[in-house]
Amino acid sequence: MRVILGLTKLAVAAAAPVLATEPPDVPRLQKSDGFRGLREQPIVEGNIDAELFYATWRTWPDDLRAEAESLPEAERRAAVRRHYGLPASADAGDVPFAYAETRDGTWATNCFVCHAGQVAGELIPGAPNTQIDLQSLVEDVVMAKVRIGRPLAATDLGVAAIPLSRARGTTNAVVFGILFDYLRDDDMNLVAARPRTGELLHHDVDPPAWWTTKKKSKLYIDGFAPKNHRVLMQFMLAPSNSRADVLATEPLFEKVLADIEACQPPAYPGPVDETLAARGRVVFEATCAECHGTYGRGQGDPEWTYPERMIPLDEIGTDRVRHDALTVADRESLQSSWMNFYGRDDVLEDPSGYVAPPLDGVWASAPYFHNGSVPTLWHVLNPDDRPAVWARPTDPDAYDFERVGLRADESARLPGEFRSTVDRRRYYDTSEVGHSSAGHDYPLLLDEAERRAVLEYLKKL
């Protein structure tokens, strides 16, 4: 375990933000709301710059490189951003939305790297970034450094030991959270790696939609963590950050949580059959609301219920790797630490399963299930027709308005060859560990007409 944690120290700078040596200007942060603070006030040390980022295309396979080289500069830069799933920022030129530019011209990552997605052509802060491919970006940055003659840092080698993800649009964030915690004492001081019992289960998770947070009292799919702003700071615990650095960011994250709580789900941009949706609401409230709650009965009706119900693993039947990746000891570690106000809030140390999420704005949070294994709501409602393998669309604006979700290419198996690792990571193989799309078979109790009506109703939430 100590060997793994040692390798983690090589990986974290590539995988997570690194705070600047000077504490952030807290008074300035207090004058800004949380989302603007993440975008405008770099509180982390830059780990990439424009020259390096926009040189990565030269590392691509021959056909992709030739195609990029033929483009005008502005179009080539847009192609690089699309290649790694980083939406552009309308207010920051060539700096992707997931970065803030520092005083020295480098780019510092922020929470929007996973939590700002382009859905049906619109960039939506708080939506999961279903196109992000940080693993490929870090690998190509290493090659770009070699090409332009920049020295490699020890952190460039870390992702070989601790992967950022296997599939595009997902993240191995849970494992990084575990490892960061074992490098701190309860007061957030850096310590020699504390021993941990059990194997590290690397696995992909789908970033949750932020606008559902206001309905919850607990965070994450297993509901183990209390909803407080310090828990959101877990990726500030990278070993390059001092205790003072971590504490200095707290005022910003108080505002970030407030903005997340105020985040509203986007309205469905496509057509809705109101008559069919009305029938779907009746079916939904009779069969689905017991776990997922109710959502009002008309335009502008604010009334809702949400039971925050924990579904045992044996009942829900969805992939259990995410649940097993955190041990009781891992969860107990949060209970008494600064991250949890030294025990102020309750930590669920041994959850029995997964918490059924609210479905507000569910149309904009594809793919589905906690591991992102199901491409559309139609597939959620038709368990027997879920694809064994599916590929994300290359066009981030592509959206399936008929089945409500990603316009995915479905197949029974992986293709025999891939042009690049980026192309391979577009494919989601449900036979891989942690990628199962099984479970949540409740829709099989409905007939086809009822499932179609529920699908129409889900567009309105």
Short mmCIF file of C-alpha atoms in Angstrom, two decimals:
data_model
loop_
_atom_site.label_atom_id
_atom_site.label_comp_id
_atom_site.label_asym_id
_atom_site.label_seq_id
_atom_site.Cartn_x
_atom_site.Cartn_y
_atom_site.Cartn_z
CA MET A 1 0.00 0.00 0.00
CA ARG A 2 2.82 2.43 0.78
CA VAL A 3 4.26 1.78 -2.68
CA ILE A 4 0.92 2.69 -4.26
CA LEU A 5 0.64 5.82 -2.16
CA GLY A 6 4.17 6.78 -3.11
CA LEU A 7 3.30 6.45 -6.78
CA THR A 8 0.24 8.57 -6.11
CA LYS A 9 2.49 11.46 -5.18
CA LEU A 10 3.84 11.23 -8.71
CA ALA A 11 0.35 11.23 -10.19
CA VAL A 12 -1.54 13.86 -8.26
CA ALA A 13 -0.20 16.98 -9.92
CA ALA A 14 -1.29 15.64 -13.26
CA ALA A 15 -4.62 14.51 -11.88
CA ALA A 16 -5.56 17.27 -9.47
CA PRO A 17 -4.97 20.96 -8.80
CA VAL A 18 -1.82 22.11 -7.02
CA LEU A 19 -2.13 25.21 -4.88
CA ALA A 20 0.14 28.15 -5.41
CA THR A 21 2.91 28.67 -2.87
CA GLU A 22 1.24 31.91 -1.72
CA PRO A 23 -2.25 31.65 -0.20
CA PRO A 24 -5.04 33.00 -2.45
CA ASP A 25 -6.28 36.54 -1.99
CA VAL A 26 -9.18 35.64 0.30
CA PRO A 27 -10.75 39.16 0.40
CA ARG A 28 -11.02 39.12 -3.38
CA LEU A 29 -12.62 35.70 -3.29
CA GLN A 30 -15.19 36.96 -0.83
CA LYS A 31 -16.30 39.58 -3.33
CA SER A 32 -17.13 36.96 -5.93
CA ASP A 33 -19.72 34.20 -6.00
CA GLY A 34 -18.54 30.60 -6.11
CA PHE A 35 -18.80 29.84 -9.82
CA ARG A 36 -17.16 33.12 -10.81
CA GLY A 37 -14.50 32.45 -8.19
CA LEU A 38 -13.69 29.11 -9.80
CA ARG A 39 -13.45 30.76 -13.21
CA GLU A 40 -11.74 34.03 -12.37
CA GLN A 41 -9.67 33.53 -9.23
CA PRO A 42 -7.00 30.87 -9.76
CA ILE A 43 -6.37 29.32 -6.36
CA VAL A 44 -4.18 26.58 -7.79
CA GLU A 45 -0.83 26.56 -9.45
CA GLY A 46 -0.96 26.35 -13.23
CA ASN A 47 0.05 22.94 -14.62
CA ILE A 48 -0.25 23.60 -18.37
CA ASP A 49 -0.12 26.56 -20.73
CA ALA A 50 -1.40 27.50 -24.17
CA GLU A 51 1.82 26.58 -26.00
CA LEU A 52 1.92 23.13 -24.48
CA PHE A 53 -1.79 22.40 -24.79
CA TYR A 54 -2.06 23.51 -28.40
CA ALA A 55 1.07 21.55 -29.35
CA THR A 56 -0.51 18.21 -28.41
CA TRP A 57 -1.99 17.72 -31.90
CA ARG A 58 1.54 17.02 -33.15
CA THR A 59 1.52 13.82 -31.04
CA TRP A 60 -1.65 12.44 -32.65
CA PRO A 61 -1.75 9.52 -35.13
CA ASP A 62 -0.73 10.37 -38.69
CA ASP A 63 -4.21 10.86 -40.15
CA LEU A 64 -5.46 12.98 -37.26
CA ARG A 65 -2.25 15.02 -37.25
CA ALA A 66 -2.48 15.66 -40.99
CA GLU A 67 -6.09 16.71 -40.64
CA ALA A 68 -5.25 19.11 -37.81
CA GLU A 69 -2.27 20.54 -39.69
CA SER A 70 -4.50 21.42 -42.66
CA LEU A 71 -6.80 23.56 -40.53
CA PRO A 72 -6.49 27.32 -39.98
CA GLU A 73 -5.00 28.06 -36.56
CA ALA A 74 -8.28 29.03 -34.85
CA GLU A 75 -10.04 25.90 -36.15
CA ARG A 76 -7.09 23.71 -35.15
CA ARG A 77 -7.24 25.05 -31.60
CA ALA A 78 -10.97 24.29 -31.47
CA ALA A 79 -10.20 20.77 -32.73
CA VAL A 80 -7.66 20.27 -29.92
CA ARG A 81 -10.22 21.30 -27.31
CA ARG A 82 -12.82 18.92 -28.79
CA HIS A 83 -10.25 16.12 -28.93
CA TYR A 84 -9.92 16.14 -25.14
CA GLY A 85 -13.51 17.11 -24.34
CA LEU A 86 -12.78 20.61 -23.05
CA PRO A 87 -15.48 23.14 -23.99
CA ALA A 88 -14.33 26.58 -25.02
CA SER A 89 -14.90 29.59 -22.80
CA ALA A 90 -16.70 32.49 -24.46
CA ASP A 91 -15.07 34.99 -22.09
CA ALA A 92 -11.50 33.69 -22.05
CA GLY A 93 -10.53 33.13 -25.68
CA ASP A 94 -8.38 30.05 -26.09
CA VAL A 95 -8.50 29.09 -22.40
CA PRO A 96 -10.97 26.18 -22.00
CA PHE A 97 -13.82 26.62 -19.55
CA ALA A 98 -12.22 24.07 -17.21
CA TYR A 99 -9.22 26.33 -16.59
CA ALA A 100 -8.48 29.74 -15.13
CA GLU A 101 -5.47 31.68 -16.34
CA THR A 102 -2.91 32.58 -13.68
CA ARG A 103 -0.76 35.70 -13.47
CA ASP A 104 2.16 33.96 -15.17
CA GLY A 105 0.03 32.80 -18.10
CA THR A 106 -0.31 29.18 -17.07
CA TRP A 107 -3.66 27.44 -16.73
CA ALA A 108 -5.06 26.13 -13.46
CA THR A 109 -7.75 23.45 -13.47
CA ASN A 110 -11.04 23.99 -11.69
CA CYS A 111 -14.10 21.92 -10.80
CA PHE A 112 -15.63 22.53 -14.23
CA VAL A 113 -13.24 20.06 -15.81
CA CYS A 114 -15.81 17.39 -14.82
CA HIS A 115 -18.81 19.54 -13.92
CA ALA A 116 -19.47 21.65 -17.02
CA GLY A 117 -20.84 19.70 -19.95
CA GLN A 118 -21.85 20.56 -23.47
CA VAL A 119 -25.37 19.19 -23.92
CA ALA A 120 -27.31 19.46 -27.18
CA GLY A 121 -25.03 22.30 -28.25
CA GLU A 122 -25.16 24.29 -25.01
CA LEU A 123 -22.42 24.59 -22.38
CA ILE A 124 -24.12 24.05 -19.01
CA PRO A 125 -22.17 24.65 -15.77
CA GLY A 126 -23.22 21.93 -13.35
CA ALA A 127 -23.89 19.34 -16.05
CA PRO A 128 -21.54 16.34 -16.19
CA ASN A 129 -18.81 16.70 -18.80
CA THR A 130 -19.52 13.57 -20.78
CA GLN A 131 -16.69 14.26 -23.24
CA ILE A 132 -13.72 14.82 -20.91
CA ASP A 133 -10.66 12.64 -21.54
CA LEU A 134 -8.05 13.71 -19.00
CA GLN A 135 -6.09 10.47 -19.29
CA SER A 136 -5.39 11.05 -22.98
CA LEU A 137 -4.62 14.72 -22.36
CA VAL A 138 -1.98 13.94 -19.73
CA GLU A 139 -0.41 11.23 -21.90
CA ASP A 140 -0.22 13.58 -24.89
CA VAL A 141 1.13 16.44 -22.80
CA VAL A 142 4.07 14.22 -21.85
CA MET A 143 4.77 13.55 -25.53
CA ALA A 144 4.33 17.23 -26.39
CA LYS A 145 6.88 18.15 -23.72
CA VAL A 146 9.38 15.80 -25.29
CA ARG A 147 8.66 17.20 -28.74
CA ILE A 148 9.16 20.86 -27.79
CA GLY A 149 12.08 20.14 -25.48
CA ARG A 150 10.54 20.72 -22.07
CA PRO A 151 11.81 18.60 -19.17
CA LEU A 152 9.53 15.95 -17.74
CA ALA A 153 8.46 16.19 -14.11
CA ALA A 154 8.03 13.22 -11.83
CA THR A 155 4.30 13.91 -11.84
CA ASP A 156 4.16 13.20 -15.59
CA LEU A 157 4.79 9.53 -14.86
CA GLY A 158 2.16 9.13 -12.16
CA VAL A 159 -0.83 8.36 -14.37
CA ALA A 160 0.86 5.14 -15.44
CA ALA A 161 0.27 3.87 -11.89
CA ILE A 162 -2.96 5.69 -10.99
CA PRO A 163 -5.24 6.06 -14.05
CA LEU A 164 -7.46 9.11 -14.34
CA SER A 165 -10.10 7.07 -16.20
CA ARG A 166 -10.56 4.26 -18.69
CA ALA A 167 -13.56 5.61 -20.58
CA ARG A 168 -14.14 9.09 -21.94
CA GLY A 169 -16.50 11.21 -19.85
CA THR A 170 -15.72 9.40 -16.60
CA THR A 171 -13.25 9.80 -13.75
CA ASN A 172 -11.39 7.65 -11.23
CA ALA A 173 -12.05 10.39 -8.66
CA VAL A 174 -13.06 8.08 -5.81
CA VAL A 175 -9.64 6.41 -5.68
CA PHE A 176 -7.85 9.77 -5.69
CA GLY A 177 -10.08 10.92 -2.84
CA ILE A 178 -9.11 7.81 -0.84
CA LEU A 179 -5.41 8.29 -1.44
CA PHE A 180 -5.40 11.99 -0.64
CA ASP A 181 -7.11 11.31 2.67
CA TYR A 182 -4.43 8.82 3.72
CA LEU A 183 -1.78 11.50 3.26
CA ARG A 184 -3.35 13.78 5.91
CA ASP A 185 -4.02 13.72 9.63
CA ASP A 186 -7.32 14.94 11.06
CA ASP A 187 -6.06 18.54 11.05
CA MET A 188 -5.06 18.37 7.35
CA ASN A 189 -1.34 18.29 8.04
CA LEU A 190 0.66 16.24 5.55
CA VAL A 191 1.90 13.00 7.06
CA ALA A 192 3.74 9.90 5.93
CA ALA A 193 1.24 7.72 4.14
CA ARG A 194 -1.02 6.06 6.68
CA PRO A 195 -1.44 2.30 6.11
CA ARG A 196 -4.65 1.17 4.45
CA THR A 197 -6.10 -2.31 4.39
CA GLY A 198 -7.58 -3.57 1.16
CA GLU A 199 -7.00 -3.39 -2.56
CA LEU A 200 -7.45 -0.15 -4.46
CA LEU A 201 -10.36 -0.69 -6.86
CA HIS A 202 -9.78 1.66 -9.77
CA HIS A 203 -13.09 2.37 -11.45
CA ASP A 204 -14.89 4.95 -13.57
CA VAL A 205 -17.69 7.10 -12.22
CA ASP A 206 -19.97 9.53 -14.01
CA PRO A 207 -19.89 13.07 -12.54
CA PRO A 208 -23.31 13.85 -11.00
CA ALA A 209 -25.42 16.83 -12.05
CA TRP A 210 -24.95 19.63 -9.53
CA TRP A 211 -28.54 20.90 -9.65
CA THR A 212 -29.83 17.85 -7.76
CA THR A 213 -27.65 18.67 -4.73
CA LYS A 214 -30.18 21.03 -3.13
CA LYS A 215 -32.57 18.13 -2.53
CA LYS A 216 -29.98 15.98 -0.75
CA SER A 217 -28.74 15.86 2.82
CA LYS A 218 -25.90 13.48 1.88
CA LEU A 219 -23.43 13.45 -1.00
CA TYR A 220 -22.43 10.81 -3.53
CA ILE A 221 -24.22 7.74 -4.83
CA ASP A 222 -23.73 5.80 -1.60
CA GLY A 223 -24.82 8.79 0.51
CA PHE A 224 -21.97 8.34 2.96
CA ALA A 225 -20.72 11.94 3.13
CA PRO A 226 -22.52 14.87 4.76
CA LYS A 227 -23.36 17.83 2.57
CA ASN A 228 -20.92 20.51 3.66
CA HIS A 229 -18.50 22.70 1.75
CA ARG A 230 -15.37 21.11 3.20
CA VAL A 231 -16.23 17.72 1.73
CA LEU A 232 -16.19 19.41 -1.68
CA MET A 233 -12.54 20.34 -1.08
CA GLN A 234 -11.22 16.77 -1.19
CA PHE A 235 -9.14 17.36 -4.32
CA MET A 236 -7.36 20.23 -2.59
CA LEU A 237 -5.66 17.59 -0.43
CA ALA A 238 -3.01 16.78 -3.04
CA PRO A 239 0.35 16.33 -1.28
CA SER A 240 1.81 19.48 -2.85
CA ASN A 241 -0.61 21.56 -0.80
CA SER A 242 0.10 22.62 2.78
CA ARG A 243 -2.49 22.77 5.54
CA ALA A 244 -2.47 26.56 5.20
CA ASP A 245 -3.17 26.27 1.48
CA VAL A 246 -6.15 24.02 2.10
CA LEU A 247 -7.64 26.22 4.81
CA ALA A 248 -7.15 29.35 2.72
CA THR A 249 -9.50 28.02 0.04
CA GLU A 250 -12.40 27.44 2.45
CA PRO A 251 -14.14 30.83 1.91
CA LEU A 252 -14.38 30.12 -1.79
CA PHE A 253 -15.88 26.67 -1.29
CA GLU A 254 -18.54 28.05 1.03
CA LYS A 255 -19.65 30.11 -1.97
CA VAL A 256 -19.23 27.21 -4.38
CA LEU A 257 -21.64 25.09 -2.32
CA ALA A 258 -24.10 27.99 -2.16
CA ASP A 259 -23.99 28.27 -5.96
CA ILE A 260 -24.38 24.52 -6.39
CA GLU A 261 -27.44 24.64 -4.13
CA ALA A 262 -28.86 27.45 -6.28
CA CYS A 263 -28.08 25.69 -9.56
CA GLN A 264 -31.23 25.11 -11.64
CA PRO A 265 -31.79 22.22 -14.07
CA PRO A 266 -31.96 23.29 -17.72
CA ALA A 267 -35.25 23.05 -19.56
CA TYR A 268 -35.53 20.35 -22.20
CA PRO A 269 -34.93 22.04 -25.59
CA GLY A 270 -36.81 19.56 -27.75
CA PRO A 271 -40.51 18.95 -28.41
CA VAL A 272 -42.67 17.32 -25.74
CA ASP A 273 -45.97 15.50 -26.32
CA GLU A 274 -47.89 16.99 -23.40
CA THR A 275 -50.74 14.48 -23.56
CA LEU A 276 -48.34 11.53 -23.48
CA ALA A 277 -46.27 13.19 -20.74
CA ALA A 278 -49.38 13.61 -18.60
CA ARG A 279 -50.04 9.87 -18.86
CA GLY A 280 -46.38 9.27 -18.05
CA ARG A 281 -46.63 11.36 -14.89
CA VAL A 282 -49.42 9.12 -13.60
CA VAL A 283 -47.34 5.99 -14.24
CA PHE A 284 -44.22 7.58 -12.77
CA GLU A 285 -45.90 8.66 -9.56
CA ALA A 286 -47.42 5.21 -9.14
CA THR A 287 -44.22 3.24 -9.78
CA CYS A 288 -41.09 5.45 -9.63
CA ALA A 289 -41.80 8.24 -7.14
CA GLU A 290 -41.33 5.94 -4.14
CA CYS A 291 -37.58 6.15 -4.78
CA HIS A 292 -37.09 9.21 -7.01
CA GLY A 293 -39.71 11.57 -5.55
CA THR A 294 -42.33 13.81 -7.15
CA TYR A 295 -41.83 16.96 -9.22
CA GLY A 296 -44.88 19.21 -9.05
CA ARG A 297 -47.99 19.04 -11.16
CA GLY A 298 -47.84 21.92 -13.57
CA GLN A 299 -45.91 24.83 -14.99
CA GLY A 300 -44.31 26.82 -12.17
CA ASP A 301 -45.43 24.43 -9.42
CA PRO A 302 -42.52 24.37 -6.92
CA GLU A 303 -43.80 21.48 -4.82
CA TRP A 304 -41.74 18.33 -4.75
CA THR A 305 -40.87 15.41 -2.53
CA TYR A 306 -37.63 13.47 -2.33
CA PRO A 307 -37.30 10.42 -0.04
CA GLU A 308 -33.48 10.08 -0.41
CA ARG A 309 -34.01 6.34 -0.23
CA MET A 310 -31.09 3.92 0.07
CA ILE A 311 -31.63 0.87 -2.16
CA PRO A 312 -29.77 -2.31 -1.06
CA LEU A 313 -27.27 -3.60 -3.59
CA ASP A 314 -29.03 -6.94 -3.91
CA GLU A 315 -32.23 -5.15 -4.85
CA ILE A 316 -30.93 -2.50 -7.22
CA GLY A 317 -28.50 -4.88 -8.93
CA THR A 318 -26.31 -2.18 -10.47
CA ASP A 319 -22.53 -2.38 -10.56
CA ARG A 320 -21.18 -2.70 -7.00
CA VAL A 321 -17.52 -1.76 -7.58
CA ARG A 322 -18.13 1.86 -6.60
CA HIS A 323 -19.64 0.68 -3.30
CA ASP A 324 -16.83 -1.78 -2.59
CA ALA A 325 -14.07 0.70 -3.43
CA LEU A 326 -14.65 2.53 -0.14
CA THR A 327 -14.12 0.44 2.98
CA VAL A 328 -15.68 1.11 6.36
CA ALA A 329 -12.28 2.38 7.52
CA ASP A 330 -12.12 4.79 4.56
CA ARG A 331 -15.47 6.26 5.49
CA GLU A 332 -14.66 6.35 9.21
CA SER A 333 -11.59 8.43 8.39
CA LEU A 334 -13.82 11.32 7.34
CA GLN A 335 -15.90 11.26 10.54
CA SER A 336 -13.38 12.87 12.90
CA SER A 337 -11.40 15.10 10.54
CA TRP A 338 -11.38 18.80 9.70
CA MET A 339 -13.19 17.88 6.48
CA ASN A 340 -16.21 16.97 8.61
CA PHE A 341 -15.83 19.73 11.21
CA TYR A 342 -14.30 17.16 13.60
CA GLY A 343 -17.43 15.02 13.81
CA ARG A 344 -20.08 17.74 13.59
CA ASP A 345 -21.96 15.95 10.80
CA ASP A 346 -22.91 12.31 10.51
CA VAL A 347 -20.92 10.04 8.20
CA LEU A 348 -22.58 6.85 6.98
CA GLU A 349 -19.78 4.37 7.57
CA ASP A 350 -21.36 1.21 6.13
CA PRO A 351 -24.06 2.02 3.55
CA SER A 352 -26.09 -0.94 2.35
CA GLY A 353 -26.35 0.19 -1.26
CA TYR A 354 -26.94 3.23 -3.44
CA VAL A 355 -29.23 6.22 -2.96
CA ALA A 356 -31.83 6.74 -5.67
CA PRO A 357 -31.07 10.22 -7.06
CA PRO A 358 -33.46 13.07 -7.81
CA LEU A 359 -34.27 13.22 -11.52
CA ASP A 360 -34.43 16.98 -12.03
CA GLY A 361 -32.97 17.83 -15.44
CA VAL A 362 -32.32 14.15 -16.03
CA TRP A 363 -32.44 14.70 -19.81
CA ALA A 364 -29.17 16.69 -19.55
CA SER A 365 -27.20 14.22 -17.42
CA ALA A 366 -26.65 11.33 -19.85
CA PRO A 367 -25.17 8.75 -19.67
CA TYR A 368 -26.96 7.09 -16.78
CA PHE A 369 -26.26 5.07 -13.64
CA HIS A 370 -23.44 6.04 -11.31
CA ASN A 371 -20.82 4.57 -13.64
CA GLY A 372 -22.21 6.16 -16.80
CA SER A 373 -22.89 2.76 -18.37
CA VAL A 374 -26.26 3.46 -20.05
CA PRO A 375 -26.32 5.99 -22.92
CA THR A 376 -29.99 7.06 -22.99
CA LEU A 377 -33.12 7.14 -20.84
CA TRP A 378 -34.75 4.80 -23.34
CA HIS A 379 -32.12 2.20 -22.45
CA VAL A 380 -32.72 2.81 -18.73
CA LEU A 381 -36.40 2.03 -19.32
CA ASN A 382 -35.65 -0.96 -21.57
CA PRO A 383 -33.08 -3.05 -19.65
CA ASP A 384 -33.10 -5.95 -22.12
CA ASP A 385 -31.96 -3.64 -24.93
CA ARG A 386 -28.96 -2.00 -23.26
CA PRO A 387 -25.92 -2.27 -25.54
CA ALA A 388 -22.92 -4.40 -24.59
CA VAL A 389 -20.62 -1.78 -26.13
CA TRP A 390 -21.41 1.78 -27.12
CA ALA A 391 -19.39 4.74 -28.30
CA ARG A 392 -19.78 8.40 -27.49
CA PRO A 393 -20.39 10.63 -30.50
CA THR A 394 -17.38 12.51 -31.83
CA ASP A 395 -19.54 15.62 -32.17
CA PRO A 396 -20.18 17.04 -28.66
CA ASP A 397 -23.36 18.68 -29.94
CA ALA A 398 -24.86 15.35 -31.01
CA TYR A 399 -27.95 14.48 -28.95
CA ASP A 400 -30.58 11.77 -29.28
CA PHE A 401 -33.90 13.57 -28.83
CA GLU A 402 -35.89 10.43 -29.60
CA ARG A 403 -34.33 8.20 -26.94
CA VAL A 404 -33.19 11.12 -24.74
CA GLY A 405 -29.46 10.94 -24.16
CA LEU A 406 -26.22 10.45 -26.04
CA ARG A 407 -26.38 9.64 -29.73
CA ALA A 408 -24.37 6.49 -29.20
CA ASP A 409 -23.07 3.93 -31.69
CA GLU A 410 -24.09 0.53 -30.33
CA SER A 411 -22.38 -2.80 -30.95
CA ALA A 412 -22.06 -6.28 -29.50
CA ARG A 413 -18.27 -6.05 -29.09
CA LEU A 414 -15.35 -3.68 -29.39
CA PRO A 415 -13.94 -2.97 -32.86
CA GLY A 416 -10.79 -4.87 -33.72
CA GLU A 417 -8.63 -1.79 -34.24
CA PHE A 418 -8.53 1.83 -33.08
CA ARG A 419 -6.84 4.86 -34.60
CA SER A 420 -5.66 6.08 -31.22
CA THR A 421 -6.12 5.70 -27.47
CA VAL A 422 -8.53 8.64 -27.65
CA ASP A 423 -10.65 6.67 -30.11
CA ARG A 424 -10.52 3.58 -27.86
CA ARG A 425 -11.68 5.58 -24.85
CA ARG A 426 -14.79 6.67 -26.73
CA TYR A 427 -16.01 3.09 -26.39
CA TYR A 428 -17.72 1.99 -23.21
CA ASP A 429 -17.43 -1.77 -22.75
CA THR A 430 -19.96 -2.98 -20.17
CA SER A 431 -18.07 -6.26 -19.70
CA GLU A 432 -15.15 -4.47 -17.99
CA VAL A 433 -14.83 -4.36 -14.22
CA GLY A 434 -16.89 -1.49 -12.84
CA HIS A 435 -18.68 -0.91 -16.16
CA SER A 436 -21.71 -3.18 -15.82
CA SER A 437 -25.00 -1.78 -17.08
CA ALA A 438 -27.08 -4.45 -15.35
CA GLY A 439 -29.65 -3.74 -12.67
CA HIS A 440 -32.47 -1.26 -12.10
CA ASP A 441 -34.83 -3.71 -13.80
CA TYR A 442 -38.00 -2.12 -12.38
CA PRO A 443 -39.16 -0.80 -15.80
CA LEU A 444 -39.74 -4.40 -16.88
CA LEU A 445 -42.88 -4.28 -14.71
CA LEU A 446 -44.30 -1.72 -17.14
CA ASP A 447 -45.64 -2.42 -20.62
CA GLU A 448 -44.16 -0.74 -23.67
CA ALA A 449 -46.79 2.02 -23.80
CA GLU A 450 -46.21 2.87 -20.14
CA ARG A 451 -42.45 3.02 -20.62
CA ARG A 452 -42.89 5.31 -23.62
CA ALA A 453 -45.14 7.62 -21.59
CA VAL A 454 -42.68 7.74 -18.68
CA LEU A 455 -39.88 8.63 -21.11
CA GLU A 456 -41.92 11.58 -22.35
CA TYR A 457 -42.60 12.73 -18.80
CA LEU A 458 -38.92 12.57 -17.85
CA LYS A 459 -38.23 15.27 -20.43
CA LYS A 460 -40.22 17.71 -18.32
CA LEU A 461 -38.42 17.26 -14.99
#
